[in-house]
């Protein structure tokens, strides 16, 4: 049995009761005795409170800066945010070529194990491979920035071919240095 509250009050006349005279003055007097003037006023900030607030603000700002920006140690290059393009990003056929060369390079490199006699030669070739790898990264960055051009694509493929040929020459040189020893697939030497 829900009734509308407006219907209930239609017949009745609302009475407006007035507050007794001087009610507000008595209330303020009681309030003043309960809470003296000095307690009602907010305390002034001291220099110590201001200094603490500034130090807290600086600390939070520094923490947020460190959290938002990855730290870069001394001597470390900044991380590139943009992904560099590779040959595989241009076309599926170029991806096959790139994958073939990279797989062959990794396979040949994993087969070779330097000995004490061939370590210097091996390290020299690895330095040349690293230089070619850095050049490949530079060319990939150029490909990303300038787009695919025939010259850049050819340079990337030639770089991969040079690295593979360099490993073949290293393999031949290691065979020569080991005399009649043959380098097997697992990188060990067998006497003939």
PDB file of C-alpha atoms in Angstrom:
ATOM      1  CA  UNK A   1       0.000   0.000   0.000  1.00  0.00           C
ATOM      2  CA  UNK A   2       2.185   2.727  -1.157  1.00  0.00           C
ATOM      3  CA  UNK A   3       0.870   6.227  -0.794  1.00  0.00           C
ATOM      4  CA  UNK A   4       2.126   9.377  -2.306  1.00  0.00           C
ATOM      5  CA  UNK A   5       3.567  11.600   0.377  1.00  0.00           C
ATOM      6  CA  UNK A   6       2.132  14.657  -1.332  1.00  0.00           C
ATOM      7  CA  UNK A   7      -1.361  13.268  -0.866  1.00  0.00           C
ATOM      8  CA  UNK A   8      -0.766  12.878   2.858  1.00  0.00           C
ATOM      9  CA  UNK A   9       0.199  16.515   3.342  1.00  0.00           C
ATOM     10  CA  UNK A  10      -2.448  18.081   1.062  1.00  0.00           C
ATOM     11  CA  UNK A  11      -5.047  18.408   3.755  1.00  0.00           C
ATOM     12  CA  UNK A  12      -2.743  19.545   6.503  1.00  0.00           C
ATOM     13  CA  UNK A  13      -1.321  22.931   6.869  1.00  0.00           C
ATOM     14  CA  UNK A  14       2.363  22.981   7.619  1.00  0.00           C
ATOM     15  CA  UNK A  15       3.368  24.786  10.748  1.00  0.00           C
ATOM     16  CA  UNK A  16       6.511  26.835  10.692  1.00  0.00           C
ATOM     17  CA  UNK A  17       7.959  26.933  14.119  1.00  0.00           C
ATOM     18  CA  UNK A  18      10.313  29.723  14.834  1.00  0.00           C
ATOM     19  CA  UNK A  19      13.469  29.381  16.838  1.00  0.00           C
ATOM     20  CA  UNK A  20      13.423  30.924  20.281  1.00  0.00           C
ATOM     21  CA  UNK A  21      14.828  34.425  20.475  1.00  0.00           C
ATOM     22  CA  UNK A  22      18.555  34.761  20.996  1.00  0.00           C
ATOM     23  CA  UNK A  23      19.029  31.037  20.201  1.00  0.00           C
ATOM     24  CA  UNK A  24      21.906  31.731  17.811  1.00  0.00           C
ATOM     25  CA  UNK A  25      23.720  33.944  20.317  1.00  0.00           C
ATOM     26  CA  UNK A  26      23.439  31.294  23.056  1.00  0.00           C
ATOM     27  CA  UNK A  27      24.706  28.603  20.665  1.00  0.00           C
ATOM     28  CA  UNK A  28      27.752  30.663  19.669  1.00  0.00           C
ATOM     29  CA  UNK A  29      28.464  31.385  23.366  1.00  0.00           C
ATOM     30  CA  UNK A  30      28.375  27.676  24.223  1.00  0.00           C
ATOM     31  CA  UNK A  31      30.554  26.930  21.224  1.00  0.00           C
ATOM     32  CA  UNK A  32      33.098  29.525  22.346  1.00  0.00           C
ATOM     33  CA  UNK A  33      33.316  28.079  25.845  1.00  0.00           C
ATOM     34  CA  UNK A  34      33.705  24.527  24.548  1.00  0.00           C
ATOM     35  CA  UNK A  35      36.264  25.447  21.913  1.00  0.00           C
ATOM     36  CA  UNK A  36      38.276  28.549  22.731  1.00  0.00           C
ATOM     37  CA  UNK A  37      39.356  30.933  19.949  1.00  0.00           C
ATOM     38  CA  UNK A  38      42.906  29.629  19.750  1.00  0.00           C
ATOM     39  CA  UNK A  39      41.776  26.096  19.005  1.00  0.00           C
ATOM     40  CA  UNK A  40      39.441  27.156  16.235  1.00  0.00           C
ATOM     41  CA  UNK A  41      42.123  28.944  14.244  1.00  0.00           C
ATOM     42  CA  UNK A  42      44.132  26.683  11.967  1.00  0.00           C
ATOM     43  CA  UNK A  43      47.762  26.525  13.004  1.00  0.00           C
ATOM     44  CA  UNK A  44      50.179  28.442  10.831  1.00  0.00           C
ATOM     45  CA  UNK A  45      52.638  26.493   8.750  1.00  0.00           C
ATOM     46  CA  UNK A  46      56.082  26.606  10.199  1.00  0.00           C
ATOM     47  CA  UNK A  47      59.170  26.706   8.023  1.00  0.00           C
ATOM     48  CA  UNK A  48      59.831  23.123   8.985  1.00  0.00           C
ATOM     49  CA  UNK A  49      56.477  21.993   7.545  1.00  0.00           C
ATOM     50  CA  UNK A  50      57.112  23.889   4.313  1.00  0.00           C
ATOM     51  CA  UNK A  51      60.633  22.444   3.976  1.00  0.00           C
ATOM     52  CA  UNK A  52      59.338  18.919   4.599  1.00  0.00           C
ATOM     53  CA  UNK A  53      56.658  19.402   1.936  1.00  0.00           C
ATOM     54  CA  UNK A  54      59.223  20.620  -0.609  1.00  0.00           C
ATOM     55  CA  UNK A  55      61.562  17.695   0.117  1.00  0.00           C
ATOM     56  CA  UNK A  56      58.661  15.258  -0.218  1.00  0.00           C
ATOM     57  CA  UNK A  57      57.596  16.825  -3.520  1.00  0.00           C
ATOM     58  CA  UNK A  58      61.152  16.667  -4.909  1.00  0.00           C
ATOM     59  CA  UNK A  59      61.496  13.047  -3.780  1.00  0.00           C
ATOM     60  CA  UNK A  60      58.252  12.017  -5.428  1.00  0.00           C
ATOM     61  CA  UNK A  61      59.180  13.863  -8.627  1.00  0.00           C
ATOM     62  CA  UNK A  62      62.583  12.181  -8.774  1.00  0.00           C
ATOM     63  CA  UNK A  63      61.017   8.765  -8.121  1.00  0.00           C
ATOM     64  CA  UNK A  64      58.451   9.303 -10.872  1.00  0.00           C
ATOM     65  CA  UNK A  65      61.174  10.432 -13.293  1.00  0.00           C
ATOM     66  CA  UNK A  66      63.277   7.331 -12.576  1.00  0.00           C
ATOM     67  CA  UNK A  67      60.235   5.091 -12.918  1.00  0.00           C
ATOM     68  CA  UNK A  68      59.076   6.613 -16.214  1.00  0.00           C
ATOM     69  CA  UNK A  69      62.511   6.833 -17.887  1.00  0.00           C
ATOM     70  CA  UNK A  70      64.630   3.678 -18.189  1.00  0.00           C
ATOM     71  CA  UNK A  71      68.031   4.162 -16.680  1.00  0.00           C
ATOM     72  CA  UNK A  72      70.996   4.278 -19.003  1.00  0.00           C
ATOM     73  CA  UNK A  73      74.331   3.364 -17.474  1.00  0.00           C
ATOM     74  CA  UNK A  74      77.563   5.105 -18.384  1.00  0.00           C
ATOM     75  CA  UNK A  75      78.960   3.745 -21.641  1.00  0.00           C
ATOM     76  CA  UNK A  76      75.668   2.174 -22.621  1.00  0.00           C
ATOM     77  CA  UNK A  77      73.883   3.259 -25.780  1.00  0.00           C
ATOM     78  CA  UNK A  78      70.255   4.369 -25.459  1.00  0.00           C
ATOM     79  CA  UNK A  79      67.709   1.739 -26.409  1.00  0.00           C
ATOM     80  CA  UNK A  80      66.041   2.449 -29.732  1.00  0.00           C
ATOM     81  CA  UNK A  81      62.298   2.594 -29.310  1.00  0.00           C
ATOM     82  CA  UNK A  82      61.396   2.261 -32.984  1.00  0.00           C
ATOM     83  CA  UNK A  83      61.751  -1.236 -34.440  1.00  0.00           C
ATOM     84  CA  UNK A  84      64.225  -1.319 -37.284  1.00  0.00           C
ATOM     85  CA  UNK A  85      63.062  -2.967 -40.471  1.00  0.00           C
ATOM     86  CA  UNK A  86      64.734  -6.024 -41.926  1.00  0.00           C
ATOM     87  CA  UNK A  87      64.574  -7.627 -45.325  1.00  0.00           C
ATOM     88  CA  UNK A  88      61.758  -9.837 -44.071  1.00  0.00           C
ATOM     89  CA  UNK A  89      59.596  -6.778 -43.465  1.00  0.00           C
ATOM     90  CA  UNK A  90      59.760  -5.834 -47.154  1.00  0.00           C
ATOM     91  CA  UNK A  91      58.692  -9.076 -48.794  1.00  0.00           C
ATOM     92  CA  UNK A  92      58.387 -12.813 -48.074  1.00  0.00           C
ATOM     93  CA  UNK A  93      60.977 -13.653 -50.740  1.00  0.00           C
ATOM     94  CA  UNK A  94      63.553 -11.359 -49.152  1.00  0.00           C
ATOM     95  CA  UNK A  95      62.726 -12.906 -45.779  1.00  0.00           C
ATOM     96  CA  UNK A  96      63.618 -16.322 -47.202  1.00  0.00           C
ATOM     97  CA  UNK A  97      66.946 -14.965 -48.484  1.00  0.00           C
ATOM     98  CA  UNK A  98      67.706 -13.311 -45.150  1.00  0.00           C
ATOM     99  CA  UNK A  99      66.735 -16.419 -43.168  1.00  0.00           C
ATOM    100  CA  UNK A 100      68.882 -18.638 -45.434  1.00  0.00           C
ATOM    101  CA  UNK A 101      71.975 -16.494 -44.959  1.00  0.00           C
ATOM    102  CA  UNK A 102      71.478 -16.014 -41.212  1.00  0.00           C
ATOM    103  CA  UNK A 103      70.896 -19.744 -40.681  1.00  0.00           C
ATOM    104  CA  UNK A 104      73.978 -20.604 -42.751  1.00  0.00           C
ATOM    105  CA  UNK A 105      76.107 -18.060 -40.867  1.00  0.00           C
ATOM    106  CA  UNK A 106      74.973 -19.353 -37.482  1.00  0.00           C
ATOM    107  CA  UNK A 107      75.428 -22.960 -38.572  1.00  0.00           C
ATOM    108  CA  UNK A 108      78.964 -22.415 -39.861  1.00  0.00           C
ATOM    109  CA  UNK A 109      79.909 -20.403 -36.792  1.00  0.00           C
ATOM    110  CA  UNK A 110      78.603 -23.080 -34.436  1.00  0.00           C
ATOM    111  CA  UNK A 111      80.664 -25.765 -36.222  1.00  0.00           C
ATOM    112  CA  UNK A 112      83.959 -23.975 -35.599  1.00  0.00           C
ATOM    113  CA  UNK A 113      85.844 -24.329 -32.354  1.00  0.00           C
ATOM    114  CA  UNK A 114      89.195 -22.563 -32.099  1.00  0.00           C
ATOM    115  CA  UNK A 115      92.225 -24.352 -30.717  1.00  0.00           C
ATOM    116  CA  UNK A 116      95.075 -22.714 -28.872  1.00  0.00           C
ATOM    117  CA  UNK A 117      97.029 -22.463 -32.151  1.00  0.00           C
ATOM    118  CA  UNK A 118      94.165 -20.962 -34.158  1.00  0.00           C
ATOM    119  CA  UNK A 119      92.642 -18.684 -31.524  1.00  0.00           C
ATOM    120  CA  UNK A 120      94.315 -15.498 -32.836  1.00  0.00           C
ATOM    121  CA  UNK A 121      93.131 -16.156 -36.417  1.00  0.00           C
ATOM    122  CA  UNK A 122      89.648 -17.055 -35.180  1.00  0.00           C
ATOM    123  CA  UNK A 123      89.398 -13.866 -33.094  1.00  0.00           C
ATOM    124  CA  UNK A 124      90.533 -11.754 -36.074  1.00  0.00           C
ATOM    125  CA  UNK A 125      87.766 -13.172 -38.219  1.00  0.00           C
ATOM    126  CA  UNK A 126      85.229 -12.642 -35.424  1.00  0.00           C
ATOM    127  CA  UNK A 127      86.216  -8.969 -35.280  1.00  0.00           C
ATOM    128  CA  UNK A 128      85.609  -8.667 -39.031  1.00  0.00           C
ATOM    129  CA  UNK A 129      82.241 -10.427 -38.590  1.00  0.00           C
ATOM    130  CA  UNK A 130      81.314  -7.964 -35.852  1.00  0.00           C
ATOM    131  CA  UNK A 131      82.181  -5.027 -38.111  1.00  0.00           C
ATOM    132  CA  UNK A 132      79.955  -6.490 -40.850  1.00  0.00           C
ATOM    133  CA  UNK A 133      77.204  -7.046 -38.276  1.00  0.00           C
ATOM    134  CA  UNK A 134      77.395  -3.380 -37.190  1.00  0.00           C
ATOM    135  CA  UNK A 135      77.232  -2.320 -40.838  1.00  0.00           C
ATOM    136  CA  UNK A 136      74.159  -4.546 -41.286  1.00  0.00           C
ATOM    137  CA  UNK A 137      72.482  -2.809 -38.333  1.00  0.00           C
ATOM    138  CA  UNK A 138      73.327   0.594 -39.826  1.00  0.00           C
ATOM    139  CA  UNK A 139      71.862  -0.477 -43.182  1.00  0.00           C
ATOM    140  CA  UNK A 140      68.717  -1.780 -41.438  1.00  0.00           C
ATOM    141  CA  UNK A 141      68.340   1.584 -39.718  1.00  0.00           C
ATOM    142  CA  UNK A 142      68.753   3.307 -43.090  1.00  0.00           C
ATOM    143  CA  UNK A 143      66.081   0.979 -44.491  1.00  0.00           C
ATOM    144  CA  UNK A 144      63.761   1.983 -41.641  1.00  0.00           C
ATOM    145  CA  UNK A 145      64.374   5.716 -42.027  1.00  0.00           C
ATOM    146  CA  UNK A 146      64.508   6.058 -45.820  1.00  0.00           C
ATOM    147  CA  UNK A 147      62.342   3.173 -46.943  1.00  0.00           C
ATOM    148  CA  UNK A 148      63.192   0.295 -49.251  1.00  0.00           C
ATOM    149  CA  UNK A 149      65.504   1.234 -52.100  1.00  0.00           C
ATOM    150  CA  UNK A 150      67.260  -1.131 -54.470  1.00  0.00           C
ATOM    151  CA  UNK A 151      70.640   0.097 -53.271  1.00  0.00           C
ATOM    152  CA  UNK A 152      69.858  -0.555 -49.587  1.00  0.00           C
ATOM    153  CA  UNK A 153      68.369  -3.990 -50.247  1.00  0.00           C
ATOM    154  CA  UNK A 154      71.361  -4.990 -52.368  1.00  0.00           C
ATOM    155  CA  UNK A 155      73.754  -3.732 -49.683  1.00  0.00           C
ATOM    156  CA  UNK A 156      71.954  -5.775 -47.008  1.00  0.00           C
ATOM    157  CA  UNK A 157      72.070  -8.962 -49.091  1.00  0.00           C
ATOM    158  CA  UNK A 158      75.736  -8.355 -49.992  1.00  0.00           C
ATOM    159  CA  UNK A 159      76.523  -7.877 -46.303  1.00  0.00           C
ATOM    160  CA  UNK A 160      74.989 -11.263 -45.495  1.00  0.00           C
ATOM    161  CA  UNK A 161      76.867 -12.853 -48.397  1.00  0.00           C
ATOM    162  CA  UNK A 162      80.180 -11.294 -47.233  1.00  0.00           C
ATOM    163  CA  UNK A 163      79.668 -12.650 -43.722  1.00  0.00           C
ATOM    164  CA  UNK A 164      79.002 -16.162 -45.000  1.00  0.00           C
ATOM    165  CA  UNK A 165      82.004 -16.031 -47.362  1.00  0.00           C
ATOM    166  CA  UNK A 166      84.158 -14.781 -44.485  1.00  0.00           C
ATOM    167  CA  UNK A 167      83.169 -17.831 -42.455  1.00  0.00           C
ATOM    168  CA  UNK A 168      83.990 -20.129 -45.387  1.00  0.00           C
ATOM    169  CA  UNK A 169      87.443 -18.520 -45.638  1.00  0.00           C
ATOM    170  CA  UNK A 170      87.896 -18.946 -41.876  1.00  0.00           C
ATOM    171  CA  UNK A 171      86.963 -22.609 -42.194  1.00  0.00           C
ATOM    172  CA  UNK A 172      89.514 -23.081 -45.004  1.00  0.00           C
ATOM    173  CA  UNK A 173      92.201 -21.231 -43.054  1.00  0.00           C
ATOM    174  CA  UNK A 174      91.570 -23.358 -39.961  1.00  0.00           C
ATOM    175  CA  UNK A 175      91.905 -26.491 -42.107  1.00  0.00           C
ATOM    176  CA  UNK A 176      95.179 -25.179 -43.512  1.00  0.00           C
ATOM    177  CA  UNK A 177      96.553 -24.306 -40.072  1.00  0.00           C
ATOM    178  CA  UNK A 178      95.638 -27.726 -38.720  1.00  0.00           C
ATOM    179  CA  UNK A 179      97.531 -29.403 -41.567  1.00  0.00           C
ATOM    180  CA  UNK A 180      95.836 -32.541 -42.714  1.00  0.00           C
ATOM    181  CA  UNK A 181      93.216 -32.313 -39.948  1.00  0.00           C
ATOM    182  CA  UNK A 182      89.635 -32.080 -41.077  1.00  0.00           C
ATOM    183  CA  UNK A 183      87.027 -30.091 -39.214  1.00  0.00           C
ATOM    184  CA  UNK A 184      83.957 -32.219 -38.680  1.00  0.00           C
ATOM    185  CA  UNK A 185      80.420 -31.038 -38.253  1.00  0.00           C
ATOM    186  CA  UNK A 186      80.675 -30.898 -34.456  1.00  0.00           C
ATOM    187  CA  UNK A 187      83.848 -28.787 -34.666  1.00  0.00           C
ATOM    188  CA  UNK A 188      86.321 -31.466 -33.566  1.00  0.00           C
ATOM    189  CA  UNK A 189      89.401 -32.304 -35.567  1.00  0.00           C
ATOM    190  CA  UNK A 190      90.056 -35.808 -36.924  1.00  0.00           C
ATOM    191  CA  UNK A 191      93.420 -37.108 -38.136  1.00  0.00           C
ATOM    192  CA  UNK A 192      93.372 -38.627 -41.646  1.00  0.00           C
TER     193      UNK A 192
END
